Structure formats: structure tokens, C-alpha cells
Coordinates of C-alpha atoms and ligand atoms in Angstrom, one line a residue:
M1 CA -113.9 -3.8 -143.0
N2 CA -113.9 -6.3 -145.8
S3 CA -115.7 -9.3 -144.2
V4 CA -118.0 -9.9 -141.2
T5 CA -119.0 -13.3 -139.8
V6 CA -122.1 -13.6 -137.6
R7 CA -123.1 -16.7 -135.6
V8 CA -126.9 -17.1 -135.2
P9 CA -128.9 -19.7 -133.1
A10 CA -131.8 -22.0 -133.9
K11 CA -135.1 -21.7 -132.0
V12 CA -137.5 -24.1 -130.4
N13 CA -141.1 -23.1 -129.5
L14 CA -142.0 -23.9 -125.9
Q15 CA -145.6 -22.9 -126.5
L16 CA -147.2 -22.5 -129.9
A17 CA -150.8 -21.6 -129.6
V18 CA -152.5 -21.2 -133.1
G19 CA -155.6 -19.0 -133.2
P20 CA -158.2 -18.7 -135.9
L21 CA -157.2 -18.1 -139.6
R22 CA -157.1 -14.4 -140.4
D23 CA -158.4 -12.7 -143.5
D24 CA -154.7 -12.1 -144.6
G25 CA -154.0 -15.8 -144.5
F26 CA -151.9 -15.7 -141.3
H27 CA -153.0 -17.0 -137.9
D28 CA -152.9 -15.0 -134.6
L29 CA -150.3 -16.8 -132.5
V30 CA -148.9 -16.9 -129.0
N31 CA -145.4 -18.2 -129.6
V32 CA -142.9 -18.7 -126.8
F33 CA -139.6 -18.7 -128.6
H34 CA -136.4 -20.0 -127.1
A35 CA -133.0 -19.7 -128.8
V36 CA -130.8 -22.8 -128.4
S37 CA -127.1 -23.5 -129.1
I38 CA -127.3 -24.9 -132.6
F39 CA -125.7 -22.3 -134.8
D40 CA -125.5 -21.3 -138.5
E41 CA -122.7 -18.9 -139.5
V42 CA -123.1 -16.2 -142.1
T43 CA -120.1 -14.5 -143.6
A44 CA -120.6 -11.3 -145.6
T45 CA -117.8 -10.0 -147.8
A46 CA -117.8 -6.8 -149.7
R47 CA -118.1 -7.1 -153.5
T48 CA -120.2 -5.7 -156.4
G49 CA -123.5 -7.5 -157.0
M50 CA -125.1 -10.1 -154.7
S51 CA -124.1 -13.8 -154.4
V52 CA -124.7 -16.6 -151.9
R53 CA -123.1 -20.0 -151.3
V54 CA -124.4 -22.5 -148.8
E55 CA -122.3 -25.2 -147.2
G56 CA -122.7 -27.7 -144.4
D57 CA -125.7 -29.9 -143.3
S58 CA -128.3 -30.3 -146.0
A59 CA -126.9 -27.4 -148.0
D60 CA -128.2 -28.9 -151.2
Q61 CA -131.8 -28.2 -150.0
V62 CA -131.2 -24.4 -149.6
P63 CA -131.6 -22.0 -152.6
E64 CA -128.4 -20.2 -153.8
D65 CA -130.3 -17.3 -155.4
D66 CA -132.6 -14.5 -154.5
D67 CA -135.0 -16.9 -152.8
N68 CA -132.5 -17.4 -150.1
L69 CA -133.8 -15.6 -147.0
A70 CA -130.3 -14.2 -146.3
V71 CA -130.2 -12.6 -149.7
R72 CA -133.7 -11.2 -149.3
A73 CA -132.6 -9.7 -146.0
A74 CA -129.5 -8.1 -147.6
L75 CA -131.6 -6.7 -150.4
A76 CA -134.2 -5.4 -148.0
L77 CA -131.5 -3.7 -145.9
A78 CA -129.9 -2.1 -149.0
G79 CA -133.4 -0.9 -150.1
H80 CA -134.0 0.6 -146.6
A81 CA -130.7 2.4 -146.9
G82 CA -131.6 3.6 -150.4
R83 CA -128.3 2.3 -151.9
S84 CA -127.4 -0.6 -154.2
Y85 CA -124.8 -2.2 -152.0
G86 CA -123.1 -5.5 -153.0
V87 CA -122.2 -8.5 -150.9
S88 CA -121.1 -12.1 -151.1
L89 CA -122.8 -14.2 -148.5
V90 CA -121.4 -17.6 -147.4
I91 CA -123.8 -19.6 -145.1
H92 CA -122.5 -22.5 -143.1
K93 CA -125.6 -24.5 -142.0
S94 CA -125.9 -26.6 -138.8
I95 CA -129.5 -25.7 -138.2
P96 CA -131.7 -28.5 -139.8
V97 CA -133.2 -27.3 -143.1
A98 CA -137.1 -27.1 -143.1
G99 CA -136.8 -28.6 -139.6
G100 CA -139.1 -26.3 -137.6
M101 CA -136.1 -24.5 -136.0
A102 CA -136.3 -21.4 -138.1
G103 CA -132.9 -21.8 -139.9
G104 CA -133.9 -19.6 -142.8
S105 CA -135.1 -16.8 -140.5
A106 CA -131.9 -17.2 -138.5
D107 CA -129.8 -16.7 -141.6
A108 CA -131.9 -13.6 -142.6
A109 CA -131.3 -12.1 -139.1
A110 CA -127.6 -12.9 -139.4
A111 CA -127.4 -11.3 -142.8
L112 CA -129.1 -8.1 -141.5
V113 CA -126.6 -7.8 -138.6
A114 CA -123.6 -8.7 -140.9
C115 CA -124.5 -6.3 -143.7
N116 CA -125.4 -3.5 -141.3
E117 CA -121.8 -3.8 -140.0
L118 CA -120.1 -4.4 -143.3
W119 CA -121.7 -1.5 -145.0
G120 CA -121.2 0.8 -142.0
L121 CA -124.9 1.7 -141.8
G122 CA -125.1 1.8 -138.1
L123 CA -128.9 1.2 -138.1
P124 CA -130.4 0.8 -134.6
P125 CA -132.0 -2.5 -133.5
D126 CA -135.5 -1.1 -133.9
D127 CA -134.9 -0.4 -137.6
L128 CA -133.5 -3.9 -138.1
L129 CA -136.6 -5.3 -136.3
E130 CA -138.9 -3.5 -138.6
I131 CA -137.1 -4.8 -141.7
A132 CA -137.1 -8.3 -140.1
A133 CA -140.9 -8.3 -139.6
D134 CA -141.4 -7.7 -143.3
L135 CA -139.1 -10.7 -144.1
G136 CA -141.1 -13.2 -142.1
S137 CA -142.9 -13.9 -138.8
D138 CA -139.9 -15.7 -137.2
V139 CA -137.2 -13.2 -138.3
P140 CA -137.7 -10.6 -135.5
F141 CA -137.2 -13.2 -132.8
A142 CA -134.1 -14.5 -134.6
L143 CA -132.7 -10.9 -134.2
L144 CA -133.6 -10.8 -130.5
G145 CA -132.5 -14.3 -129.3
G146 CA -132.9 -15.4 -125.7
T147 CA -136.4 -16.3 -124.8
A148 CA -139.5 -14.2 -125.8
V149 CA -143.2 -14.4 -126.2
G150 CA -144.4 -13.3 -129.6
T151 CA -148.0 -12.3 -130.5
G152 CA -149.7 -11.2 -133.7
R153 CA -148.0 -13.4 -136.4
G154 CA -145.3 -14.0 -133.7
E155 CA -143.5 -10.7 -134.6
R156 CA -144.6 -8.6 -131.6
L157 CA -142.1 -9.6 -129.0
T158 CA -141.6 -9.3 -125.3
S159 CA -138.4 -10.8 -123.8
L160 CA -138.7 -13.2 -120.9
E161 CA -136.3 -13.8 -118.1
V162 CA -135.4 -17.5 -117.6
G163 CA -134.3 -18.6 -114.2
G164 CA -131.5 -21.0 -115.3
T165 CA -130.1 -22.9 -118.2
L166 CA -132.3 -25.5 -119.9
H167 CA -130.7 -28.6 -121.4
W168 CA -132.2 -30.1 -124.6
V169 CA -132.0 -33.0 -126.9
F170 CA -133.1 -32.7 -130.5
A171 CA -133.9 -35.6 -132.8
L172 CA -133.4 -34.6 -136.4
A173 CA -135.5 -36.3 -139.1
D174 CA -134.7 -37.3 -142.6
G175 CA -136.2 -34.6 -145.0
G176 CA -138.1 -31.5 -143.9
L177 CA -141.8 -30.5 -143.5
S178 CA -143.2 -27.5 -145.3
T179 CA -144.5 -25.0 -142.8
A180 CA -147.3 -23.9 -145.1
R181 CA -148.4 -27.6 -145.5
V182 CA -148.5 -28.1 -141.7
Y183 CA -150.6 -25.0 -141.2
A184 CA -152.9 -26.1 -144.0
E185 CA -153.3 -29.5 -142.4
C186 CA -154.0 -27.9 -139.0
D187 CA -156.8 -25.7 -140.6
R188 CA -158.2 -28.6 -142.5
T189 CA -158.6 -30.9 -139.5
R190 CA -160.0 -28.1 -137.4
E191 CA -162.6 -27.3 -140.1
A192 CA -163.5 -31.0 -140.6
A193 CA -164.0 -31.4 -136.8
G194 CA -166.2 -28.2 -136.8
E195 CA -163.8 -26.9 -134.0
R196 CA -164.4 -23.4 -132.7
V197 CA -160.8 -22.1 -132.5
A198 CA -160.1 -20.2 -129.3
W199 CA -158.2 -16.9 -129.2
P200 CA -154.6 -17.9 -128.3
R201 CA -153.4 -17.1 -124.8
A202 CA -150.0 -17.4 -123.2
S203 CA -149.9 -20.2 -120.6
D204 CA -149.4 -18.7 -117.1
P205 CA -148.0 -21.9 -115.6
L206 CA -145.5 -22.2 -118.5
L207 CA -144.3 -18.6 -118.0
A208 CA -144.0 -19.2 -114.3
A209 CA -142.0 -22.4 -114.9
L210 CA -139.6 -20.4 -117.2
R211 CA -139.2 -17.6 -114.7
E212 CA -138.3 -20.1 -111.9
G213 CA -136.1 -22.2 -114.2
D214 CA -138.2 -25.2 -113.2
A215 CA -137.5 -27.7 -116.0
K216 CA -139.8 -30.3 -114.6
A217 CA -142.8 -27.9 -114.6
L218 CA -141.9 -26.5 -117.9
G219 CA -141.6 -30.0 -119.5
A220 CA -145.2 -30.7 -118.4
E221 CA -146.5 -27.4 -119.7
M222 CA -144.9 -27.3 -123.2
V223 CA -147.5 -27.5 -126.0
N224 CA -147.5 -27.1 -129.7
D225 CA -150.9 -26.7 -131.5
L226 CA -149.2 -27.7 -134.8
Q227 CA -148.1 -31.0 -133.4
P228 CA -151.2 -33.0 -134.4
A229 CA -150.8 -31.8 -138.0
A230 CA -147.1 -32.5 -138.1
L231 CA -147.8 -36.0 -136.8
A232 CA -150.6 -36.5 -139.4
L233 CA -148.1 -35.6 -142.2
R234 CA -145.2 -37.6 -140.6
P235 CA -146.7 -40.4 -138.5
S236 CA -143.2 -41.8 -137.6
L237 CA -142.7 -38.8 -135.3
A238 CA -145.1 -40.2 -132.7
R239 CA -142.6 -43.1 -132.1
T240 CA -139.7 -40.6 -131.8
L241 CA -141.6 -38.6 -129.2
E242 CA -142.7 -41.7 -127.3
A243 CA -139.1 -43.0 -127.3
G244 CA -138.0 -39.7 -125.6
R245 CA -140.8 -39.9 -123.0
E246 CA -140.0 -43.6 -122.2
R247 CA -136.4 -42.6 -121.6
G248 CA -137.2 -40.0 -119.0
A249 CA -137.5 -36.7 -121.0
L250 CA -139.2 -34.0 -118.8
G251 CA -141.1 -32.9 -121.9
A252 CA -141.3 -33.9 -125.6
L253 CA -142.7 -32.0 -128.5
V254 CA -142.4 -31.3 -132.2
S255 CA -140.4 -28.1 -132.7
G256 CA -142.5 -25.5 -134.6
S257 CA -143.9 -27.1 -137.8
G258 CA -141.5 -30.1 -137.4
P259 CA -140.2 -32.6 -138.1
T260 CA -137.4 -32.0 -135.5
C261 CA -138.5 -33.3 -132.1
A262 CA -137.3 -31.5 -128.9
F263 CA -136.8 -33.2 -125.5
L264 CA -136.2 -31.3 -122.3
A265 CA -133.7 -32.9 -119.9
E266 CA -133.0 -32.5 -116.2
S267 CA -129.3 -31.6 -116.6
K268 CA -126.5 -31.5 -119.0
A269 CA -125.5 -35.1 -118.0
H270 CA -129.1 -36.3 -118.4
A271 CA -129.3 -34.7 -121.9
K272 CA -126.1 -36.5 -122.9
E273 CA -127.5 -39.8 -121.6
L274 CA -130.9 -39.3 -123.3
A275 CA -129.2 -38.4 -126.6
L276 CA -127.1 -41.6 -126.5
S277 CA -130.1 -43.7 -125.7
L278 CA -132.3 -42.1 -128.4
G279 CA -129.5 -42.4 -131.0
A280 CA -129.2 -46.1 -130.2
A281 CA -133.0 -46.5 -130.5
G282 CA -132.8 -45.6 -134.2
V283 CA -135.8 -43.2 -134.2
A284 CA -134.0 -40.2 -135.8
R285 CA -131.5 -39.4 -138.5
D286 CA -129.3 -37.7 -135.9
V287 CA -129.6 -36.8 -132.2
I288 CA -127.8 -33.7 -130.8
T289 CA -127.7 -31.9 -127.4
A290 CA -128.0 -28.1 -126.9
H291 CA -128.7 -25.6 -124.2
G292 CA -130.7 -22.4 -124.0
P293 CA -131.4 -19.6 -123.8
V294 CA -128.5 -18.2 -125.9
P295 CA -128.1 -14.7 -127.3
G296 CA -129.2 -13.7 -130.9
P297 CA -126.9 -13.0 -133.8
T298 CA -123.3 -12.4 -132.6
V299 CA -120.4 -11.0 -134.6
V300 CA -117.5 -13.4 -134.3
Ligands
ATP1 P1 -139.8 -22.4 -139.4 O1 -139.4 -23.0 -138.2 O2 -139.6 -20.9 -139.4 O3 -141.2 -22.7 -139.9 P2 -138.1 -24.2 -140.9 O4 -137.0 -24.3 -139.9 O5 -139.1 -25.3 -140.9 O6 -138.8 -22.8 -140.6 P3 -136.2 -23.3 -142.8 O7 -135.0 -24.1 -142.5 O8 -136.2 -21.9 -142.4 O9 -137.5 -24.1 -142.3 O10 -136.5 -23.5 -144.4 C1 -137.7 -23.4 -145.0 C2 -137.5 -23.4 -146.5 O11 -136.9 -22.1 -146.8 C3 -136.5 -24.4 -147.0 O12 -137.2 -25.5 -147.6 C4 -135.6 -23.6 -148.0 O13 -135.9 -24.0 -149.3 C5 -136.0 -22.2 -147.9 N1 -134.8 -21.3 -147.5 C6 -134.5 -20.1 -148.0 N2 -133.4 -19.6 -147.5 C7 -133.0 -20.5 -146.6 C8 -131.9 -20.5 -145.7 N3 -131.0 -19.5 -145.7 N4 -131.7 -21.5 -144.9 C9 -132.7 -22.6 -144.9 N5 -133.7 -22.6 -145.8 C10 -133.9 -21.6 -146.6

């Protein structure tokens, strides 16, 4: 096989509970991940050496060197196999860059799956998950797809059954937000307020709503502890969220560290209507619809 293409979805966090800052600089999290139908595509082609090219939406903001998470993933996989394999990676981006939808992690997961196939390594999912956890907190979920609750840094995952398809609208913002800056702002405001940070716990009502596929209950339960920090760094997002609520979204929240805003709709038709209305309101760079859950990286 000379070339393998893998399609990989974005994620939205349905619950992101951020615990106290740990000694290693990470936070203990409860992170309910949900993969949605916004996809990047990573094509791996056999060659000597490593190279990467990025095309598509905001490609100019993604590094085309060893800092690219997909390249780091390919190098980590080659290291695990103990060989110096070569590959040329071409990434077609549709997932917003630095948008809080884990696009870089998705590309890393896609590169692991594509190179495992291209190089004929045949590594089992557990080995890939182990390599993924070293690459970043969101990479293991990007390998798994569907819907899952993550604990620890978000990397200890349990898959969740969802009782139906959820319909989403995403408002994409101009420019990204740095995940590190958003966490730092969250820590800063908590410290300034003298807040005693509780140990993060999964929300039982949210898990029940997911199980039952009850979009109305889910919309009311979605919560993101990083949202106040994202809004402090990008105040215009408050207007975007409000515009979605006013137009009948069942739930509205900042996705991960933002600045993408996610709105839960009642149905596919409602999502389309909401997207049109939000687009006309001029509160986002672009407004798109998607559904979830969808499977993780898939060879196409
Ligand atoms: P998360 O939701 O996991 O916090 P994010 O969606 O906010 O992440 P990403 O799109 O993953 O952010 O990108 C974060 C940064 O990582 C970008 O600013 C970019 O410079 C860098 N990066 C490295 N590789 C990639 C990649 N393949 N795709 C996107 N960004 C990448």
C-alpha cells in the first residue's frame, strides 16, 4: 500500500469540569467528549524522511514542521516500532484551528491510524491509545470517537451509549484562543476569588440525558468550567451565546477552550433554521451544522 487516507472528527465537550491545579501543571478533569461530523482528512504516503503539508480552512495557522501534532504522532509511532519509517502527510483541515474542537489532536489520531496501516505495523488499539496519551490529553478520545467520559487529564476514557442522534450548530470565530491561556485565566480568577476548587464529578443528570437521547434535558445540563475564562479573554462570545439562546437553542456553550460556540438543536431541521438565523445575525465568522456522535478515525 502506497497511500492511506483517514477521516477524523472534531469534538465538543458536553461537560468540562476543571478540578484543582496539580503539581505537574495539569488539572484533574471530568470531560464528557462527543465527536461531531466536522472532519479533517489526513493522507499518509510512503517516502523517505518526514514531511507535512496543510491545506483547507485556516491552513496558514498550522505549522508545517515537527511541531505539527500529526508529525509528532508519526514520529512517536515510528519510535514505538523502533524503526525510522518515512512518510509524507497531507492534512486537509475543516476543523477550526485553535477553536476548542481538538483539531490538532484529531490530526494526531488520524496520523497514528494512517501510519499504522501504511507501515503494516498492525498495532492493536491499546498500543495506539498509549502512544496517544503521551501526545496530548485529547488525543486518546480522538482515537476512540463516539461519546466518552474522560478523567485524569481527560485521557482515562469510558465510552458512553447515546440514545439517539444529536443535532448541533457551531459558530466559528475569527482567530483562535490558546488553550494554555484559557486555563491560566481560569486559575488566575479562581485564585483571585479565593475559590476552593471542588474535585470534578461527572454530572448524573447529564449522563442520564445522554443515555436517553433527551436533547432538551442535555441542553439544560451542559456546562463548561472554562467558559468564564474564555468569555473574559473574548467578551464578544457572550453575544454569540445569547443570540443562540434567543433563537431557541436547547443549550449553548463555548466548546472546550473556545472560541467556537456550540448550540444544541431539537432536530436536523431546527439546526438548519438556527444556523441560518445565527448566520444572518452576524455574530460569527461562519455558522455550520453537524451531528453526533460519529465514529473516530476511519480509513477512506
Ligand atoms: P483543544 O480543543 O484540544 O484545546 P484546539 O482545538 O483549541 O485544541 P488546535 O486546533 O488543536 O486547538 O490547535 C492548537 C494549536 O496547535 C494551533 O495553534 C496550532 O499552531 C498547533 N497545531 C499543531 N498541529 C496542528 C494540527 N495538525 N492542526 C491544528 N493545529 C495544530
